[in-house]
Short mmCIF file of C-alpha atoms in Angstrom, two decimals:
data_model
loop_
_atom_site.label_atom_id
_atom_site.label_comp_id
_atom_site.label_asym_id
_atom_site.label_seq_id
_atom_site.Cartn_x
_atom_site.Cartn_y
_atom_site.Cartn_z
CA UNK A 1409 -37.43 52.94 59.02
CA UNK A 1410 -39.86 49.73 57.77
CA UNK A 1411 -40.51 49.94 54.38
CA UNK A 1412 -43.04 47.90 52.44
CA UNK A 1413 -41.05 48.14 49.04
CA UNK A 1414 -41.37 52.10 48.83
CA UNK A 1415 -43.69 52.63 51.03
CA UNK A 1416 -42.56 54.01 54.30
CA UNK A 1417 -44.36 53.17 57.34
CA UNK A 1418 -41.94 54.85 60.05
CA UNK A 1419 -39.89 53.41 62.93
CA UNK A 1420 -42.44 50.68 64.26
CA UNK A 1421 -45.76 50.93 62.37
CA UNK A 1422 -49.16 49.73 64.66
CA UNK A 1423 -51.03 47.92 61.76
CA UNK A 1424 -55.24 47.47 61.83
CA UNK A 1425 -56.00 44.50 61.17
CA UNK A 1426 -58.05 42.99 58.11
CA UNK A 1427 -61.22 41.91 59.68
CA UNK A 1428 -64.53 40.59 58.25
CA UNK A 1429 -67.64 42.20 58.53
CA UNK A 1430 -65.27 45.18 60.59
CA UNK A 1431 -62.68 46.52 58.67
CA UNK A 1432 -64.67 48.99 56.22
CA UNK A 1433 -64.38 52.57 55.28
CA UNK A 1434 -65.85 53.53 58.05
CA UNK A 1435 -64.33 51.82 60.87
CA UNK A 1436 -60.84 52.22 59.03
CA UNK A 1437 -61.85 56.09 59.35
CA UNK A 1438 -61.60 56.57 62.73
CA UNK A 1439 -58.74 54.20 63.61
CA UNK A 1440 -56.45 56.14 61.15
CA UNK A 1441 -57.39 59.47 62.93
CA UNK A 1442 -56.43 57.66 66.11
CA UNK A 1443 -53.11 56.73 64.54
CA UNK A 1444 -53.13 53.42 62.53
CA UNK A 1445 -49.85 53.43 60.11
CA UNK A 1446 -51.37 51.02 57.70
CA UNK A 1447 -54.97 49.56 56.88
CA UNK A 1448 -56.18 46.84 54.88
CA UNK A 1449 -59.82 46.34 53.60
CA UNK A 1450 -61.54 43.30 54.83
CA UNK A 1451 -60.92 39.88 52.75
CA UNK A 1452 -62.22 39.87 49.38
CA UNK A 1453 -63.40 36.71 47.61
CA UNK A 1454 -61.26 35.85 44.40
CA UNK A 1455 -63.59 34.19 42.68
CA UNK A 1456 -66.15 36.99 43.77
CA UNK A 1457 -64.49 39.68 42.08
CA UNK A 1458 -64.09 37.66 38.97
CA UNK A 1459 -67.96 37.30 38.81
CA UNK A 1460 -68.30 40.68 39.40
CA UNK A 1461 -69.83 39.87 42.93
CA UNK A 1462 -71.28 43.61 44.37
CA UNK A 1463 -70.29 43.08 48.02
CA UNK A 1464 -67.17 42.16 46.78
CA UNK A 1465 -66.59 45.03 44.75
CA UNK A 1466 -67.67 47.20 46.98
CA UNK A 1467 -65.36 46.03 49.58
CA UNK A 1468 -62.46 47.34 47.09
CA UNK A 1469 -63.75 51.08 47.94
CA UNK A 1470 -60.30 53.01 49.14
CA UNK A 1471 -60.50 56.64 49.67
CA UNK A 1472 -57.11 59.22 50.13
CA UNK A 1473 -57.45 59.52 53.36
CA UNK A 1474 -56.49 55.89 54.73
CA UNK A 1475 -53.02 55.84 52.68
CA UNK A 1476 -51.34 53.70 52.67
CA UNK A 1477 -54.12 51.10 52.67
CA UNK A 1478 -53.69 47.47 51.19
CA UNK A 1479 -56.35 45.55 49.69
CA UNK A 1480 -56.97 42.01 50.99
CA UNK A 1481 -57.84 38.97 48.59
CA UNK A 1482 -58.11 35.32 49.66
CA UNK A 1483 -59.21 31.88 47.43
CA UNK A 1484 -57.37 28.52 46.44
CA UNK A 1485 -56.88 28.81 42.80
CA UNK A 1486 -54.19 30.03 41.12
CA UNK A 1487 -56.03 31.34 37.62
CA UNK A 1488 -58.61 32.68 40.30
CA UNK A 1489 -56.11 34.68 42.12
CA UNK A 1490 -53.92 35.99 39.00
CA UNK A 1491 -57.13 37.26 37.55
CA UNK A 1492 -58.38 39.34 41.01
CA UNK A 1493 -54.50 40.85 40.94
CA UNK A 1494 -55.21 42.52 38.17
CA UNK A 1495 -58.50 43.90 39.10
CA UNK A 1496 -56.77 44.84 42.24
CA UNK A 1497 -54.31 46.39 41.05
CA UNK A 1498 -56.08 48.84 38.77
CA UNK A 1499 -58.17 50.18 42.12
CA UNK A 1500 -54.56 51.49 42.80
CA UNK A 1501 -54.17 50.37 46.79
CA UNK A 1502 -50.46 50.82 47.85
CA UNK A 1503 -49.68 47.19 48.27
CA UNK A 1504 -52.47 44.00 47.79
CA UNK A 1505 -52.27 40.95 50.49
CA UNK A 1506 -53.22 37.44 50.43
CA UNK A 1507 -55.05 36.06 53.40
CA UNK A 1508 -53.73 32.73 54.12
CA UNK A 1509 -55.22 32.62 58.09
CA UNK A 1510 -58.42 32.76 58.06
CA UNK A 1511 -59.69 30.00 60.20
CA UNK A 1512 -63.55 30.50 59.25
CA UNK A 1513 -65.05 26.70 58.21
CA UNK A 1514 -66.89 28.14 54.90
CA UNK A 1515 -63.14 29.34 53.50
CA UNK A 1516 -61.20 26.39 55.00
CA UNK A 1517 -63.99 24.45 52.79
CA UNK A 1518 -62.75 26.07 50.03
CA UNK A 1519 -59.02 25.71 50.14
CA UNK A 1520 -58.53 29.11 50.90
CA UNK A 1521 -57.62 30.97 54.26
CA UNK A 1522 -55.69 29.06 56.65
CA UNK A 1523 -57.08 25.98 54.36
CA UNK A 1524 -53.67 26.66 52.74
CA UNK A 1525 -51.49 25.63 55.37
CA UNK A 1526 -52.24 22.33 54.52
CA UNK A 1527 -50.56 22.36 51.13
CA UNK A 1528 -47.21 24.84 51.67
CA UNK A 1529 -46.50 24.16 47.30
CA UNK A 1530 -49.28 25.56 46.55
CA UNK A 1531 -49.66 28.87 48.98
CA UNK A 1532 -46.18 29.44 46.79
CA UNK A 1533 -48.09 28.95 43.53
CA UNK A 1534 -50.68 31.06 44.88
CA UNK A 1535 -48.52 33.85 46.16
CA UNK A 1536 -46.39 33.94 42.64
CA UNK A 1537 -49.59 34.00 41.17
CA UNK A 1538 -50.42 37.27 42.60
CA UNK A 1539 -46.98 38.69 42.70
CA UNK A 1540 -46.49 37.98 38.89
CA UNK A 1541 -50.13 39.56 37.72
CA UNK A 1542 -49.23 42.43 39.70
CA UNK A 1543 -47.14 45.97 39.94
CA UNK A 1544 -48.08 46.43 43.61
CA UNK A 1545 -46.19 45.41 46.60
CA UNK A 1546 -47.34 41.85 47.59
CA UNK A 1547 -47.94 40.87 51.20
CA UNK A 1548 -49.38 38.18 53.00
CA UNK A 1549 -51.19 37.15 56.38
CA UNK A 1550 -50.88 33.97 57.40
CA UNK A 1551 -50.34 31.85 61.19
CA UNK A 1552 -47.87 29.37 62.60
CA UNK A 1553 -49.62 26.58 61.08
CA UNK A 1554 -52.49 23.91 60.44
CA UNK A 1555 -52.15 22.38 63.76
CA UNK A 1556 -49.99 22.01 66.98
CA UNK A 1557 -47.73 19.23 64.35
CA UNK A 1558 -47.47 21.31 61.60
CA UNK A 1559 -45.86 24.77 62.59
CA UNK A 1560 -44.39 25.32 59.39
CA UNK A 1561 -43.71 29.06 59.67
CA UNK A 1562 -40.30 28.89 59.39
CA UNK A 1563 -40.71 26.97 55.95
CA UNK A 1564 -43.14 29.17 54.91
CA UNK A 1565 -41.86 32.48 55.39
CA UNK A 1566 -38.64 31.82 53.42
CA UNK A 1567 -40.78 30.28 50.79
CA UNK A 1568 -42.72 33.07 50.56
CA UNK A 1569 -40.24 35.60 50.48
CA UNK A 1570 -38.32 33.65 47.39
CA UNK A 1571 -41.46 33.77 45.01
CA UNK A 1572 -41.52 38.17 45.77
CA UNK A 1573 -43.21 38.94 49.00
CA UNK A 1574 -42.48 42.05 50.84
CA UNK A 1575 -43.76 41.84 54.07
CA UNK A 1576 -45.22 38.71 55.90
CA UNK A 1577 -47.60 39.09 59.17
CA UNK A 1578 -47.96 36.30 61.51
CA UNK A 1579 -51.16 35.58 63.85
CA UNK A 1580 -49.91 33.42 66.54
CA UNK A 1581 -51.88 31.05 66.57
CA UNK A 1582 -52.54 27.82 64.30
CA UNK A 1583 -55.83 27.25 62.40
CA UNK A 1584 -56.76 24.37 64.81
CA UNK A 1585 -56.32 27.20 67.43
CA UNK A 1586 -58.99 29.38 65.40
CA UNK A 1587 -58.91 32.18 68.32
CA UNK A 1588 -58.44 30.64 71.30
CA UNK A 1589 -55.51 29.69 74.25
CA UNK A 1590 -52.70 32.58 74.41
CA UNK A 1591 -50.79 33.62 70.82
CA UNK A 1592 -47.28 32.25 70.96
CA UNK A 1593 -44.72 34.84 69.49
CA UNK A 1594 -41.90 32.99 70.27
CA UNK A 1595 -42.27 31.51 66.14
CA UNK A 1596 -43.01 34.59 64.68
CA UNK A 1597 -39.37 35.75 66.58
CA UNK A 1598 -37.48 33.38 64.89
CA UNK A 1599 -38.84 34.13 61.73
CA UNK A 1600 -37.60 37.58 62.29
CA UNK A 1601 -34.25 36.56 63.72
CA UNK A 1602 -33.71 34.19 60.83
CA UNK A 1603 -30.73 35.79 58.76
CA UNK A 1604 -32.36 34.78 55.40
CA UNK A 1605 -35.11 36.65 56.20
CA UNK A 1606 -35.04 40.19 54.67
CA UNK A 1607 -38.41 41.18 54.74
CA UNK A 1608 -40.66 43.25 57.02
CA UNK A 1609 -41.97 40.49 60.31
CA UNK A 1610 -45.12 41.98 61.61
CA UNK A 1611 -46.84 40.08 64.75
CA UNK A 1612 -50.42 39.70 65.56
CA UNK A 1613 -52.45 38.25 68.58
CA UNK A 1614 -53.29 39.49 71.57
CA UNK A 1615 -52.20 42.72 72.06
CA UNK A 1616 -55.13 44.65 73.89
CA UNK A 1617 -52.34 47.22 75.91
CA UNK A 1618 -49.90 49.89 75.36
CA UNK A 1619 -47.99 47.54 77.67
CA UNK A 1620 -48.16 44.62 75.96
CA UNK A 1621 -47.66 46.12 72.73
CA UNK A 1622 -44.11 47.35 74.53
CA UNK A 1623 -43.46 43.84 75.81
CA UNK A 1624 -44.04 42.03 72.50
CA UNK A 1625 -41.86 44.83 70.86
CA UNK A 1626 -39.02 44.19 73.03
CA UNK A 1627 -39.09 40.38 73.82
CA UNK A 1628 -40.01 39.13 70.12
CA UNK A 1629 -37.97 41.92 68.21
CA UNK A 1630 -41.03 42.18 65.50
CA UNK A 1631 -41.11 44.90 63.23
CA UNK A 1632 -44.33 46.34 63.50
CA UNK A 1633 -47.08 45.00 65.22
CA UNK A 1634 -51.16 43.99 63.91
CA UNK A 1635 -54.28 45.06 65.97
CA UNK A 1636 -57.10 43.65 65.09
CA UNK A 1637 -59.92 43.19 68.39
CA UNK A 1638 -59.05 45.10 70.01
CA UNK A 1639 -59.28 48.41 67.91
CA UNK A 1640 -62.99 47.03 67.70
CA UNK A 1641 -64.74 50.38 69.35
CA UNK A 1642 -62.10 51.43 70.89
CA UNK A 1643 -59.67 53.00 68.41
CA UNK A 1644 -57.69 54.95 70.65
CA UNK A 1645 -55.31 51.70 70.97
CA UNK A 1646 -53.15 53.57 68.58
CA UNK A 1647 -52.78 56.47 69.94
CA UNK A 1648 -52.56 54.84 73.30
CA UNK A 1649 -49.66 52.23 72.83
CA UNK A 1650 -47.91 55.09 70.44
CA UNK A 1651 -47.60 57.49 73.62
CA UNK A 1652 -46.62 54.93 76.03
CA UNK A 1653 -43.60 54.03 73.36
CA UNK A 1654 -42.80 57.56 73.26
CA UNK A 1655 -43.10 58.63 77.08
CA UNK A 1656 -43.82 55.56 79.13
CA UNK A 1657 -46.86 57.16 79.84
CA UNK A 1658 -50.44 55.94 79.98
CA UNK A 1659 -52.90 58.26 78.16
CA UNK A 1660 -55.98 58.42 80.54
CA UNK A 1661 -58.88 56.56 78.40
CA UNK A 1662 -61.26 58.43 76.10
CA UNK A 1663 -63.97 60.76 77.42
CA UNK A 1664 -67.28 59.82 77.01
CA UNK A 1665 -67.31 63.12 74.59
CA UNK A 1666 -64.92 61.25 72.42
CA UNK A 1667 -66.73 58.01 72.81
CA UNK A 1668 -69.80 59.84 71.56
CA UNK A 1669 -67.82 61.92 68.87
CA UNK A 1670 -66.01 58.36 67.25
CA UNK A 1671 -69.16 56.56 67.78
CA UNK A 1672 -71.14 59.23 65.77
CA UNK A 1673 -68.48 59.60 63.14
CA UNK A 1674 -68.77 55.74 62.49
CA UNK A 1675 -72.19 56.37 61.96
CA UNK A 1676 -72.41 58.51 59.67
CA UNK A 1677 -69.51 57.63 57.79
CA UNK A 1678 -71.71 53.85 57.34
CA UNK A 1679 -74.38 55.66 56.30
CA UNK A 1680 -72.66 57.76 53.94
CA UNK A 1681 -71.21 54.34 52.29
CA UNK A 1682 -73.70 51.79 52.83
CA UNK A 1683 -76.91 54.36 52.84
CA UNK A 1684 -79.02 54.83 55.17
CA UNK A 1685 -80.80 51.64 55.98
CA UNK A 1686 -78.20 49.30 55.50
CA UNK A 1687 -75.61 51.43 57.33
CA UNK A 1688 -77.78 52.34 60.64
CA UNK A 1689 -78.13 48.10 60.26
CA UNK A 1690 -74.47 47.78 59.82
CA UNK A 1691 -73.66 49.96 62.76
CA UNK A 1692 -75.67 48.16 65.46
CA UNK A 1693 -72.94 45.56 66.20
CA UNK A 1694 -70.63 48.46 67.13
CA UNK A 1695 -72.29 50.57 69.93
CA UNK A 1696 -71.75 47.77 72.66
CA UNK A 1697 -67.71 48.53 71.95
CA UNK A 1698 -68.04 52.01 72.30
CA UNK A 1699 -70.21 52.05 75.05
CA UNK A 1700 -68.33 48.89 77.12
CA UNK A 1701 -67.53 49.86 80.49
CA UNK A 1702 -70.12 52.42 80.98
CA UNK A 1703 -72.51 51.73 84.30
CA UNK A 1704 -76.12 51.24 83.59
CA UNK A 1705 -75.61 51.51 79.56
CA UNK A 1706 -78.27 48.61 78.79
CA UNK A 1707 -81.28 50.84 78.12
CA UNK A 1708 -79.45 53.14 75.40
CA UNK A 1709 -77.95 50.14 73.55
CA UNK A 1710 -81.39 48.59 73.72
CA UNK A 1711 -82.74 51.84 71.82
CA UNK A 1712 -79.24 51.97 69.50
CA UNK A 1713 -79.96 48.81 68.21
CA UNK A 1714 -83.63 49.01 67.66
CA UNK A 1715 -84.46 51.85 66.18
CA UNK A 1716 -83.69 53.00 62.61
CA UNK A 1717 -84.19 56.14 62.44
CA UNK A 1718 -81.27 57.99 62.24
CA UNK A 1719 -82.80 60.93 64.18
CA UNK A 1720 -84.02 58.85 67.03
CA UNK A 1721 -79.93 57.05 66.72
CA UNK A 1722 -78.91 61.07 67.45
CA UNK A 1723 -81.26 61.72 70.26
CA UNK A 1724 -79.91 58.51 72.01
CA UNK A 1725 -76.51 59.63 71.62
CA UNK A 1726 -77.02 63.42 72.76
CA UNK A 1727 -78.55 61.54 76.14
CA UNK A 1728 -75.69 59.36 76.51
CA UNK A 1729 -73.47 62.54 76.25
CA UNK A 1730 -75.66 64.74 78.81
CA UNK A 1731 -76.38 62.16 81.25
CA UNK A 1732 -72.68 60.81 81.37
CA UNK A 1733 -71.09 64.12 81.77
CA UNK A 1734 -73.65 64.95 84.38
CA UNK A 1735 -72.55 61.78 85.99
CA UNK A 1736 -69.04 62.02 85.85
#
């Protein structure tokens, strides 16, 4: 059983990935009815919470439903980060993370992100920042390093684990990477074979496969593993590589009724968070995921994302539906 301090997450937990601009109530909704064990919200600005920033309050939203959810938090200063700890930790999430990979140039800039890799004495301050203005389990994300010459994983996860984490995730990749080339795993297994490490070793990058997710599982010995693209319209991943652990089996792929149904769900769940014109706005950088594969799709994502109307958005759908069954 992996635990996250109390929290139980089961045998070998399939984690969604934090993801900017993705990861909100909405999207989170419909991975965790396709089986995600554990969601996070996506990265929230220290210093914007402590100026009361509204997109970055709203981004602390958690409903019942996701449990056990973490909240995210990234940013370079220590005050900064003690401060947000606190005002994370009275939204009662079951555990809080620190983002220490983001590769993204305008939070490098800052000396937050994976802009911390640079400086491995103060990600600790950072971290026992958090962990001491806290009651909630502490996590972080983080990757192998700065740069090809600075993999300091190794360092950094006993570090980490000295100043109170409980759980450390590890993208495969170093900053100078951002997302490209293959994620190497073969770091993040030493981490986890490393006797002084105690703590939960959860591995992202890559996985797009019940397959892979099997391979990566067995080679690298990880405790859980992150998805984070590829649950991006297509949140039967879950599901998927769950079934294949438990029967070798590969699930046939959605239906274009459950395409439709997920699709629609998202929708209206934006709507009902964002409102209506923000949230059919929100929603148009989603339809091309739900909709990949599909022959001759163009003209219905050229209405999806031009239109908003919510009515017309339901029309479009309902044809999708008729004229793909009819095809099929």
């Amino acid at each position: 059983m992996v635990k996250i301090g109390n929290i139980e997450l089961g045998k070998f937990p399939l984690l969604l990935a934090p993801m900017e601009d993705v990861s909100d109530p909405p999207f989170r909704a419909v991975c965790k009815e396709h089986g995600a064990d554990l969601m996070y919200t996506e990265f929230i600005s220290s210093e914007g919470l402590i100026r009361d920033a509204i997109k970055s309050r709203q981004k602390l939203d958690i409903f019942e439903y996701e449990r056990p959810v973490g909240i995210q938090i990234f940013g370079g200063d220590e005050e900064a980060m003690a401060l947000s700890a606190r005002i994370v930790d009275a939204t009662n999430p079951d555990l809080l993370d620190i983002n220490f990979g983001c590769p993204v140039k305008k939070v490098v800039c800052k000396g937050a992100g994976a802009g911390v890799l640079k400086d491995i004495d103060l990600m600790v301050r950072l971290t026992k920042a958090v962990v001491d203005n806290t009651k909630l389990p502490v996590t972080v994300k983080t990757r192998l390093g700065w740069d090809d010459d600075s993999k300091n994983i190794e360092e950094v996860a006993e570090r980490l684990q000295d100043v109170g984490i409980k759980a450390l995730t590890i993208h495969g990749r170093t900053r100078s990477q951002m997302y490209k080339g293959d994620a190497d795993w073969t770091l993040i297994s030493k981490v986890r074979n490393n006797p002084r490490i105690q703590i939960p070793i959860f591995g992202n990058g890559d996985i797009d496969s019940p397959e892979k997710a099997l391979e990566y599982r067995n080679r690298y010995g990880v405790d859980g593993i992150m998805i984070g693209r590829a649950a991006i319209g297509y949140p039967w991943i879950f599901r998927e590589i769950k079934h294949y652990f438990a029967t070798g089996e590969i699930l046939p792929p959605p239906t274009i009724e459950e395409r439709i149904d997920a699709c629609r769900k998202h929708l209206h769940g934006s709507i009902k968070w964002k409102g209506e014109k923000l949230g059919i706005l929100e929603m148009r950088r989603h339809y091309s995921n739900y909709l990949k594969g599909l022959s001759h799709i163009k003209d219905y994502r050229t209405k999806l994302v031009s239109t908003d109307q919510l009515s017309e958005l339901e029309s479009v759908l309902d044809q999708i539906l008729e004229n793909y069954i009819v095809e099929a």
